[in-house]
XYZ file of C-alpha atoms in Angstrom:
177
model
C 11.841 40.298 9.258
C 9.879 37.220 10.269
C 10.850 35.399 13.436
C 11.651 32.185 11.536
C 14.388 33.941 9.550
C 15.813 35.426 12.750
C 15.749 32.066 14.508
C 17.304 30.239 11.552
C 19.990 32.879 11.019
C 20.738 33.144 14.730
C 21.039 29.371 15.077
C 23.401 29.205 12.115
C 25.496 32.139 13.353
C 25.661 30.816 16.922
C 26.650 27.352 15.750
C 29.259 28.877 13.486
C 30.715 30.869 16.382
C 30.849 27.742 18.553
C 32.621 25.662 15.895
C 35.094 28.424 15.084
C 35.823 28.865 18.790
C 36.493 25.135 19.114
C 38.746 25.332 16.058
C 40.673 28.203 17.620
C 41.028 26.243 20.874
C 43.108 23.654 19.027
C 46.038 26.087 19.254
C 46.077 25.758 23.030
C 48.427 23.154 24.508
C 46.998 19.639 24.654
C 44.286 18.105 22.536
C 40.569 18.748 22.593
C 38.406 16.205 24.404
C 36.705 13.542 22.285
C 39.467 13.540 19.682
C 39.306 9.790 19.215
C 35.567 9.475 18.683
C 33.794 10.030 15.401
C 30.360 11.007 16.739
C 31.073 14.756 17.212
C 31.861 15.156 13.518
C 28.831 13.075 12.586
C 26.656 15.267 14.818
C 28.060 18.401 13.178
C 27.309 17.051 9.700
C 23.789 15.946 10.706
C 23.151 19.454 12.062
C 24.868 21.272 9.183
C 23.044 19.609 6.296
C 19.460 20.663 7.135
C 20.484 24.153 8.274
C 22.547 24.785 5.144
C 20.049 23.150 2.769
C 17.167 25.165 4.228
C 19.219 28.339 3.857
C 19.792 27.566 0.179
C 16.080 26.849 -0.322
C 15.197 30.173 1.295
C 17.692 31.941 -0.948
C 16.268 30.321 -4.083
C 12.696 31.088 -3.021
C 13.607 34.755 -2.646
C 14.547 34.734 -6.379
C 17.268 37.282 -5.729
C 20.590 37.661 -7.470
C 23.908 38.196 -5.697
C 23.695 41.959 -5.916
C 20.230 42.028 -4.335
C 21.402 39.708 -1.576
C 24.343 42.004 -0.897
C 22.076 45.044 -0.768
C 19.729 43.214 1.602
C 22.708 42.298 3.790
C 23.717 45.957 3.851
C 20.229 46.812 5.191
C 20.745 44.582 8.245
C 21.755 46.290 11.506
C 25.446 47.140 11.791
C 26.061 44.732 14.669
C 24.644 41.823 12.679
C 26.828 42.755 9.720
C 29.870 42.996 11.982
C 29.221 39.623 13.618
C 28.701 37.860 10.296
C 31.776 39.559 8.841
C 33.854 38.536 11.863
C 32.637 34.936 11.542
C 33.552 34.759 7.868
C 36.949 36.390 8.362
C 37.844 34.221 11.356
C 36.701 31.110 9.478
C 38.830 32.038 6.482
C 41.854 32.737 8.692
C 41.430 29.423 10.506
C 41.172 27.599 7.187
C 44.267 29.351 5.889
C 46.353 28.575 8.965
C 45.120 25.017 9.239
C 46.080 24.216 5.648
C 49.423 26.005 5.942
C 50.304 24.503 9.328
C 49.665 20.879 8.470
C 52.123 20.712 5.656
C 51.624 17.556 3.634
C 50.354 15.328 6.429
C 46.828 14.366 7.352
C 44.600 11.578 8.711
C 46.422 10.842 11.984
C 45.786 7.518 13.707
C 47.242 5.585 16.617
C 47.641 1.792 16.552
C 49.255 -0.322 19.245
C 51.131 2.615 20.787
C 52.528 3.716 17.410
C 51.499 6.862 15.554
C 50.822 7.104 11.833
C 49.897 9.901 9.424
C 49.244 9.993 5.710
C 52.098 11.750 3.927
C 51.141 13.555 0.731
C 54.501 14.626 -0.713
C 55.098 13.385 -4.254
C 58.156 11.294 -3.346
C 56.718 9.757 -0.149
C 53.005 9.227 -0.679
C 51.429 6.891 1.854
C 51.146 6.117 5.540
C 54.270 6.756 7.600
C 55.130 6.352 11.275
C 55.773 9.569 13.208
C 56.637 10.618 16.739
C 53.957 11.424 19.311
C 54.565 15.185 19.042
C 54.255 15.115 15.248
C 51.100 13.022 15.596
C 49.550 15.581 17.968
C 50.457 18.461 15.654
C 48.757 16.757 12.698
C 45.783 15.799 14.893
C 45.265 19.397 16.016
C 45.609 20.707 12.473
C 43.145 18.094 11.244
C 40.678 19.047 13.990
C 41.087 22.737 13.198
C 40.349 22.109 9.545
C 37.364 19.829 10.244
C 35.815 22.363 12.638
C 36.536 25.434 10.516
C 34.839 24.100 7.365
C 31.369 23.623 8.905
C 31.849 26.849 10.886
C 32.434 28.756 7.679
C 29.505 27.043 5.936
C 27.189 27.907 8.835
C 28.338 31.540 8.704
C 27.444 31.551 5.003
C 24.057 30.032 5.817
C 23.414 32.773 8.383
C 24.302 35.421 5.796
C 21.984 33.902 3.194
C 19.056 33.429 5.580
C 19.234 36.891 7.097
C 19.609 38.546 3.702
C 16.664 36.520 2.329
C 14.609 37.517 5.372
C 15.452 41.155 4.799
C 14.455 40.845 1.141
C 11.175 39.239 2.149
C 10.522 42.043 4.647
C 11.287 44.675 2.023
C 9.054 42.941 -0.549
C 6.168 42.732 1.937
C 6.559 46.434 2.755
C 6.686 47.298 -0.946
C 3.528 45.288 -1.737
C 1.541 46.824 1.141
C 2.253 50.427 0.118
């Protein structure tokens, strides 16, 4: 496999592991640093878009179907398969628990020492005032969800890039023989 595929897939997998670790850290007591600022999420999106888009381009250029991609993934070393599988499973579990734990509340914000969340139940739809502990619970769940989504997308990008690289390696070996 070419070094560019390894670098791209490794960057995506490492970034995915970092984001999923940060998402898991939201279960620890207290809140994560930088919870009030918007720039970390903007930085994640700015990083995610080119990595994910390039992975999709590489997949389309390989002209492979899903079955071929799966077979190429199965040709990767066992440790790589295990790491990518663990990333996808942990991302899915984090997504599941973050959606189940939040209930019907999202978008926490603090104004003038008061705490508000957006309630999504059918009978009470809108912004409501909550206690500080409820606010922190919704904030952590919101962070978990917003970190797990890009983590899962980056794990998918790593899978696609490494499988496309393996297909390219196999095609080059087939053409040379």
